[in-house]
GROMACS .gro file of C-alpha atoms in nm:
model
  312
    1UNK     CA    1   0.142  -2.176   0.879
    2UNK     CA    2   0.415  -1.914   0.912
    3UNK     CA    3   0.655  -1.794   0.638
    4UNK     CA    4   1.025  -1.777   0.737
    5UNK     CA    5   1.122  -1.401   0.832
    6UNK     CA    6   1.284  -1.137   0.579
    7UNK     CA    7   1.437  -0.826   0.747
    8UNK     CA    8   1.363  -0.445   0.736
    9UNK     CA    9   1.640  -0.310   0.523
   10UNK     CA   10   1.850   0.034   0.536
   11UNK     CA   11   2.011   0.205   0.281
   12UNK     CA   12   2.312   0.391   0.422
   13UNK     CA   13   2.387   0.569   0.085
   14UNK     CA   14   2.282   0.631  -0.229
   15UNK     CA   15   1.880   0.783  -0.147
   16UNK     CA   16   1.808   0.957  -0.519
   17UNK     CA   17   2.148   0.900  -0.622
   18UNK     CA   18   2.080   0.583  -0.744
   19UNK     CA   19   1.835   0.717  -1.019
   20UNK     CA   20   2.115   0.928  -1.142
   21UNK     CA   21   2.343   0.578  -1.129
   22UNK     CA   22   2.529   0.684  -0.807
   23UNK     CA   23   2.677   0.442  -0.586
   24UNK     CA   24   2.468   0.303  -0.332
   25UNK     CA   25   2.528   0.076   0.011
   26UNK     CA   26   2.244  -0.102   0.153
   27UNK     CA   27   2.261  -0.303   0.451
   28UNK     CA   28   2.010  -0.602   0.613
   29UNK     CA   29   1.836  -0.452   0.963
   30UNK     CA   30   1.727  -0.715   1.206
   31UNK     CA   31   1.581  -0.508   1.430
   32UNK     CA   32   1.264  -0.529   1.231
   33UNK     CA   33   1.124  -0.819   1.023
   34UNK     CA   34   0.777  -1.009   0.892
   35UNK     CA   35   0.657  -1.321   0.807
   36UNK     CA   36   0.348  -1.472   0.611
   37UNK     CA   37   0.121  -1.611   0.861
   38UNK     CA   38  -0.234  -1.703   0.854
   39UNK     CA   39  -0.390  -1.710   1.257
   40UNK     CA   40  -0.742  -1.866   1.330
   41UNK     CA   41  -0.865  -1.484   1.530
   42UNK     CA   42  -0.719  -1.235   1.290
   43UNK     CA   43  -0.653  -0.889   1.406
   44UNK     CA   44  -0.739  -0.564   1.255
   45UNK     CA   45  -0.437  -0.562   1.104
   46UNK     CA   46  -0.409  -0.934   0.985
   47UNK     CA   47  -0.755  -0.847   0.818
   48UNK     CA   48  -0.646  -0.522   0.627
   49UNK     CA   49  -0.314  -0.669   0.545
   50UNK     CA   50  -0.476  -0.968   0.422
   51UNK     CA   51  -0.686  -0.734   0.199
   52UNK     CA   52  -0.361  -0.593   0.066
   53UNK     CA   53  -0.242  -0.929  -0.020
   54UNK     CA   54  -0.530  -0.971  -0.222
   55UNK     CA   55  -0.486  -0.686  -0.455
   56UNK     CA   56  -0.079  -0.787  -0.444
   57UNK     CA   57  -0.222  -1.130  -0.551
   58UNK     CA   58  -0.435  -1.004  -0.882
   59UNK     CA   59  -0.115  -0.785  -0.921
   60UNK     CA   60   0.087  -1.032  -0.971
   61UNK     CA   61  -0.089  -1.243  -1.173
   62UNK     CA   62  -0.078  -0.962  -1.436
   63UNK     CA   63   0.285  -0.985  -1.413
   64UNK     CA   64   0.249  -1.384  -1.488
   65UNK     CA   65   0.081  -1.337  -1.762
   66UNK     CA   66   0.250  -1.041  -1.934
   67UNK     CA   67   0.620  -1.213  -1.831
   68UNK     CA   68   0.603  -1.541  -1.830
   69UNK     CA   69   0.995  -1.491  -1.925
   70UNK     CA   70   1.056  -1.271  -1.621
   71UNK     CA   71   0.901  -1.432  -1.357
   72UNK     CA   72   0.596  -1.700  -1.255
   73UNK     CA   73   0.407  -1.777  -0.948
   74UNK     CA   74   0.231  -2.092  -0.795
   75UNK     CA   75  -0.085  -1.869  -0.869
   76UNK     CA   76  -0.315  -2.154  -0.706
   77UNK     CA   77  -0.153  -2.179  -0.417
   78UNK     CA   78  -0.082  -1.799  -0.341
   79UNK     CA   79  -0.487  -1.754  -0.460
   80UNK     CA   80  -0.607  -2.003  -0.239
   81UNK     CA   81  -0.389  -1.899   0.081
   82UNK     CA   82  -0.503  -1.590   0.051
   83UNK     CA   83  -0.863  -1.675   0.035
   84UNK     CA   84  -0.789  -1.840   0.364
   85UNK     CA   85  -0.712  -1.573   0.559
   86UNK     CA   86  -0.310  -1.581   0.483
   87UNK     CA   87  -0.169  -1.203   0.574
   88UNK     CA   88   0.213  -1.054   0.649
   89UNK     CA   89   0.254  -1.022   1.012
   90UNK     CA   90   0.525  -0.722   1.011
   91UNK     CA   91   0.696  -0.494   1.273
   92UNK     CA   92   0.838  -0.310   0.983
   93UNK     CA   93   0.733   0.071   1.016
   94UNK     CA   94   0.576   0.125   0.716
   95UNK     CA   95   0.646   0.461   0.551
   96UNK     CA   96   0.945   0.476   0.725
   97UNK     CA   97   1.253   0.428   0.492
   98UNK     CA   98   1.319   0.060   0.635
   99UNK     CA   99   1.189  -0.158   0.351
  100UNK     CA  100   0.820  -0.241   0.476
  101UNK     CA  101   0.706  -0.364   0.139
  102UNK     CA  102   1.048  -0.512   0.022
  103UNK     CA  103   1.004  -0.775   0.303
  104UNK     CA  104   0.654  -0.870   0.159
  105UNK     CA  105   0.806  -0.861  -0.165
  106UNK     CA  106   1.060  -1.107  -0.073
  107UNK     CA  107   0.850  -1.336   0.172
  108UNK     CA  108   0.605  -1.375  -0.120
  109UNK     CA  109   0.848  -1.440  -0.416
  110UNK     CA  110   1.061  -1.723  -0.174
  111UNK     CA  111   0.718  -1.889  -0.108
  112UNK     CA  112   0.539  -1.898  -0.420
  113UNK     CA  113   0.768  -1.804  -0.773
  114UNK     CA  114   0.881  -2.093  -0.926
  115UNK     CA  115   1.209  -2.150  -1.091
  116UNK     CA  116   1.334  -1.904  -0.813
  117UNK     CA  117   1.718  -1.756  -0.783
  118UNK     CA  118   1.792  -1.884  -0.403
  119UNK     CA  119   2.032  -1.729  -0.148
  120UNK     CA  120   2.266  -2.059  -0.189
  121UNK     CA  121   2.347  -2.047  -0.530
  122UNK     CA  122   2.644  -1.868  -0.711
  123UNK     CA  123   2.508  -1.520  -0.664
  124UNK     CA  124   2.644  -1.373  -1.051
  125UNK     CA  125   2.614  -1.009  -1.141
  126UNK     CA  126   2.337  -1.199  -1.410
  127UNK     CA  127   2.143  -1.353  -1.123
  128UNK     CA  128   2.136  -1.046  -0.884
  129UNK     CA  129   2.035  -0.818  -1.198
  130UNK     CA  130   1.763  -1.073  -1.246
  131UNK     CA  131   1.685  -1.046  -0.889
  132UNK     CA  132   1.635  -0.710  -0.905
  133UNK     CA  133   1.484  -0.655  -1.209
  134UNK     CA  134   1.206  -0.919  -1.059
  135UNK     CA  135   1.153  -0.717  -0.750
  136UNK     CA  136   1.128  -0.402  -0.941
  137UNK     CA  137   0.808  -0.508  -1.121
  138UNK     CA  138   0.667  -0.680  -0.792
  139UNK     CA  139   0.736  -0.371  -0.560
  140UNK     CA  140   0.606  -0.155  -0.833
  141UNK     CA  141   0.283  -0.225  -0.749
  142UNK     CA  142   0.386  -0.015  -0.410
  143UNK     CA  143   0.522   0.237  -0.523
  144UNK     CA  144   0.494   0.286  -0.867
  145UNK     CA  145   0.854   0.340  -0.898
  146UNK     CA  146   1.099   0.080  -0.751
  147UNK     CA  147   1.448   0.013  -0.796
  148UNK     CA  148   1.417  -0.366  -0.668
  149UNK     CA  149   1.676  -0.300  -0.426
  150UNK     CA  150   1.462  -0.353  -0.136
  151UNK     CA  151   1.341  -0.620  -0.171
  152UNK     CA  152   1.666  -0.799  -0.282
  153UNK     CA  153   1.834  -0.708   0.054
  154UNK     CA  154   1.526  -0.864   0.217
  155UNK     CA  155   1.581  -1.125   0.028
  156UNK     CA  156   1.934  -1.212   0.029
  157UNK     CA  157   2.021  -1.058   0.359
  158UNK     CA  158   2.349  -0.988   0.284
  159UNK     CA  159   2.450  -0.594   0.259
  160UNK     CA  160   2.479  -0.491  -0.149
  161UNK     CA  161   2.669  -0.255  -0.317
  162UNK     CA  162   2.539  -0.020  -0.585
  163UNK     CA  163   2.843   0.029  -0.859
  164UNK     CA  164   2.555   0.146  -1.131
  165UNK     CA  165   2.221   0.061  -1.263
  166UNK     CA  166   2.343  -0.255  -1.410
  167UNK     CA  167   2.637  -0.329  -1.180
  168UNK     CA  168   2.561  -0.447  -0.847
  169UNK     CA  169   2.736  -0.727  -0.586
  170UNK     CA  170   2.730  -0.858  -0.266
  171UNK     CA  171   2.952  -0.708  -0.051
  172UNK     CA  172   3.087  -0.747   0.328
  173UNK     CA  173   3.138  -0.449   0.594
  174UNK     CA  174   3.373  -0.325   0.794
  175UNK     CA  175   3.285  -0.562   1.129
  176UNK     CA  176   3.133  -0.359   1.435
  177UNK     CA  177   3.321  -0.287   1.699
  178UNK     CA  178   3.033  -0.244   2.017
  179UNK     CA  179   3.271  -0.024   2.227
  180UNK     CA  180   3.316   0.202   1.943
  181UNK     CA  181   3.239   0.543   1.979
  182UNK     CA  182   3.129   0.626   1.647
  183UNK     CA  183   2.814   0.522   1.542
  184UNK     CA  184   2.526   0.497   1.229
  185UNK     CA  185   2.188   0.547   1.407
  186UNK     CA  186   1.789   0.634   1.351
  187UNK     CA  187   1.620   0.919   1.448
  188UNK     CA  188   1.257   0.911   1.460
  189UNK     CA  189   1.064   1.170   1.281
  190UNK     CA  190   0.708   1.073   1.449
  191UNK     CA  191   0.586   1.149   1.056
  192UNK     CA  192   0.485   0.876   0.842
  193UNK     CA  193   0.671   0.971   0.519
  194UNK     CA  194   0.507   0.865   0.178
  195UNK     CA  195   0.726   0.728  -0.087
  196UNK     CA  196   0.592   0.826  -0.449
  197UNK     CA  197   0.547   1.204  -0.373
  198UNK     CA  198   0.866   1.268  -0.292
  199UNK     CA  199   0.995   1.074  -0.600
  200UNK     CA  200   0.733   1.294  -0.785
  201UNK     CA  201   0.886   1.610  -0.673
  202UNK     CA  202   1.271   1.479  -0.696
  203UNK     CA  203   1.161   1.365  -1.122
  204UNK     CA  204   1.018   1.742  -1.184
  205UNK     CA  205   1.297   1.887  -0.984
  206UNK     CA  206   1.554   1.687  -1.274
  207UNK     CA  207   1.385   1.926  -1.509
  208UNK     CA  208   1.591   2.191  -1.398
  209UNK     CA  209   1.968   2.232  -1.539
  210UNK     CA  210   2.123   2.360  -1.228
  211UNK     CA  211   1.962   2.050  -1.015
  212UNK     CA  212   2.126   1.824  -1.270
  213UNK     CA  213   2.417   1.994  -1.208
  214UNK     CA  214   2.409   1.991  -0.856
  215UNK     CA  215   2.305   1.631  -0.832
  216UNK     CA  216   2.648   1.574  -1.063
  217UNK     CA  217   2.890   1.793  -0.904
  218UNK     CA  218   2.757   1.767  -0.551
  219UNK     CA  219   2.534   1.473  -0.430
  220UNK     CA  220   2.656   1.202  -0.638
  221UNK     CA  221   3.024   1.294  -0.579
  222UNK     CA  222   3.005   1.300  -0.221
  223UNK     CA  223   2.799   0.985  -0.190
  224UNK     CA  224   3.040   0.779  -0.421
  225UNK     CA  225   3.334   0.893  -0.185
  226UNK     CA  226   3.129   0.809   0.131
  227UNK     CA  227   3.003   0.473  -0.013
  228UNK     CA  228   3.426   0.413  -0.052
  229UNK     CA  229   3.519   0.551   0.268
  230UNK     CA  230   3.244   0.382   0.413
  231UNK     CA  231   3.353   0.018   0.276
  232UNK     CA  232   3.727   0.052   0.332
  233UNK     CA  233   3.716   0.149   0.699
  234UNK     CA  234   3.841   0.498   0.634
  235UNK     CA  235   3.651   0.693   0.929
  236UNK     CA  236   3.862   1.037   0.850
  237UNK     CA  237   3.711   1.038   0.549
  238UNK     CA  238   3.396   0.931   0.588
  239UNK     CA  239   3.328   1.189   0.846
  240UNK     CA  240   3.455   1.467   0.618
  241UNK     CA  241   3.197   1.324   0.274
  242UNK     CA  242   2.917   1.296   0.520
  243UNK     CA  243   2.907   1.634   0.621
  244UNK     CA  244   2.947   1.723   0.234
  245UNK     CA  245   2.649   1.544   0.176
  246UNK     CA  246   2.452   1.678   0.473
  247UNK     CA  247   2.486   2.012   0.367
  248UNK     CA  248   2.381   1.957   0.010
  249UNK     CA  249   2.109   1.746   0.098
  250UNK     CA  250   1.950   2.057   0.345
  251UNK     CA  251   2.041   2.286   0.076
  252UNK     CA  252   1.861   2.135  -0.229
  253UNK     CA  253   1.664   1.821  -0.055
  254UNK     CA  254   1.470   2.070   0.192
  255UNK     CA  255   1.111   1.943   0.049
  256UNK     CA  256   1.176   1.534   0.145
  257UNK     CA  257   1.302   1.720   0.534
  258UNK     CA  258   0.996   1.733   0.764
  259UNK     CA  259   1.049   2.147   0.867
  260UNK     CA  260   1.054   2.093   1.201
  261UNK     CA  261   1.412   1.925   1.153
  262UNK     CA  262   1.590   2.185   0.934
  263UNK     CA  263   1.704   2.362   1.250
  264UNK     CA  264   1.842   2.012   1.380
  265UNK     CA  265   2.000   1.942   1.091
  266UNK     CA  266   2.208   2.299   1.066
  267UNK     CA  267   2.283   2.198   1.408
  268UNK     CA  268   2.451   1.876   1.361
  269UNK     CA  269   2.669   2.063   1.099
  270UNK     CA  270   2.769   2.350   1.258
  271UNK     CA  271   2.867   2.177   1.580
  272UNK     CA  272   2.974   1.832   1.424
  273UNK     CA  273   2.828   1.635   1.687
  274UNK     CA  274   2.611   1.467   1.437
  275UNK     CA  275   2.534   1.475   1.061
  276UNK     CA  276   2.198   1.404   0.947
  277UNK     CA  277   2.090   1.266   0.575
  278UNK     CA  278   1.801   1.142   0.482
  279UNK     CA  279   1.669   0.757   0.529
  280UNK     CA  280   1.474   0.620   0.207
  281UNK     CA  281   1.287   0.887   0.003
  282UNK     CA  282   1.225   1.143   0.324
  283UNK     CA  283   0.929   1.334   0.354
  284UNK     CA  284   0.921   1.217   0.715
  285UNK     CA  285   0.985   0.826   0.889
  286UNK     CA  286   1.346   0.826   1.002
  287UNK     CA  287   1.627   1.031   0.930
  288UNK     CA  288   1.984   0.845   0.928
  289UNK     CA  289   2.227   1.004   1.139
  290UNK     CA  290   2.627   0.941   1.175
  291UNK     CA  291   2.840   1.059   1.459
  292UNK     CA  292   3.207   1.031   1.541
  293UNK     CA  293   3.093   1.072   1.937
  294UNK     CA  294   2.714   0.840   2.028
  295UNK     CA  295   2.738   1.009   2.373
  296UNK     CA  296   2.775   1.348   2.231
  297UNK     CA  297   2.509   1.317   1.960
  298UNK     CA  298   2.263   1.128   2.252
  299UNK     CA  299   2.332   1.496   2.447
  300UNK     CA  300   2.282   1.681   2.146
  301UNK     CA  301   1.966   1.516   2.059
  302UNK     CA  302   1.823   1.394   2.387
  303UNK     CA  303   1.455   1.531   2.305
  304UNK     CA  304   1.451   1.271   2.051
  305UNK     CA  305   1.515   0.856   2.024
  306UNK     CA  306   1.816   0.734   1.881
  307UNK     CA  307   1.803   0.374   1.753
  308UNK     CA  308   2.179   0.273   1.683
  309UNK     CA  309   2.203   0.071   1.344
  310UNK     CA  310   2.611   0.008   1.362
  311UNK     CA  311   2.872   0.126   1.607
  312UNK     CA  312   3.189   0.183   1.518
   0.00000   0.00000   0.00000
């Protein structure tokens, strides 16, 4: 057997903002995918991935129970290929800010959930909010926290757009242009980054009335306007919001910014060859970097490896 493949996922804006119902933009990234496959001489991995799937398995069979209403599985089926040895065979980083367990997410609910929403259908705001809602419960049993979007890009592979909590669509990007000079791109932070910490320390920092504030005034604003720029083609702009939102983000965000990157970051800003921002929750994984000049910021940066994502 093996599953068709889902992709790794990035989320160019929107990190945290999204809680506070900020606009968000996340696109499909090819680069990286997985598939369910079951192989007569697992590996290592097959076997502790299979274990996974086990757990994921009794997980979701909770969530079958409890809501029948929002979603059911072909329990037998998922039960017994998972007894046979089925596992996800992935080249998705995991911890990494690329969507590692939205592709199992989505690999698993297009094999076994019955009744499913599929890609060819007339994607409504309803069935997308259903989507998501879905995913949110399955990933959940990742991360204890998920917003579903993950999983739905996986799913759909078609780049989304955030408007709010309850007011999201499928949306199209400017095209690339491969001779373009300015480019969207990955730096590697060589640290595996852990997801529910950082949301941990981002939900006690909301405590705090000046955060709040910030997150109002500040983040939000700036990624709504580069979200906009962003989606209209308007570079000028773009470059101008993104630099906003660096700064705030190294300012207030310094805890999800492995320390050994401050000083790069401060760098990119003061010298605008590159700004930095972070790439999922942070705390290590990549860090998502935008440059009006890819030969300048390559210079720049040439200690570390760039991984271009879009070129513009």
């Amino acid at each position: 057997m093996k599953g068709p493949l889902f992709y790794s996922k990035i989320l160019l804006f929107g990190e945290y903002g999204i809680i506070r119902d900020s606009k968000g933009l996340s696109i499909p990234y090819n680069f990286y995918n997985g598939a369910l496959k079951k192989s007569e001489e697992p590996t290592e991995e097959a076997i502790s991935s299979n274990k996974s799937l086990r757990s994921f398995a009794s997980y979701l069979e909770g969530l079958h129970t409890q809501q029948p209403e929002l979603v059911t599985f072909d329990l037998e089926t998922l039960k017994n290929d998972v007894e046979t040895g089925m596992y996800f065979d992935s080249s998705i980083p995991q911890g990494y800010g690329v969507g590692s367990s939205g592709a199992l997410v989505a690999a698993i609910y297009d094999k076994y959930a019955t009744n499913k929403i599929t890609v060819l259908e007339n994607l409504t705001r309803e069935k997308l909010l259903q989507l998501k809602n879905i995913f949110s419960q399955m990933e959940s049993f990742f991360h204890g926290k998920s917003s579903g979007l993950d999983p739905l890009n996986s799913y759909l592979s078609i780049p989304i757009l955030i408007n709010s909590k309850d007011n999201i669509e499928a949306t199209g990007i400017p095209t690339q242009s491969f001779d373009g000079k300015g480019a969207v791109f990955l730096l590697d932070s060589g640290i595996v980054g852990e997801t529910a910490p950082m949301v941990s320390i981002f939900m006690e920092n909301l405590k705090d009335k000046g955060f709040r504030a910030m997150l109002k005034n500040q983040f939000v604003k700036y990624t709504d306007a580069c979200v906009e720029n962003f989606l209209h083609g308007d570079m000028k702009s773009l470059f101008t919001n993104t630099k906003k939102l660096s700064k705030v983000v190294l300012n207030h965000f310094k805890p999800m910014i492995p320390e050994q990157f401050h000083a790069i970051w401060q760098h990119g800003i003061d010298t605008n060859d590159y700004y930095l921002k972070l790439c999922g929750s942070g705390g290590g994984g990549y860090i998502l970097g935008f440059t009006e000049d890819l030969e300048r910021a390559k210079t720049s940066l040439k200690d570390y490896k760039l991984e271009v994502v879009y070129q513009f």
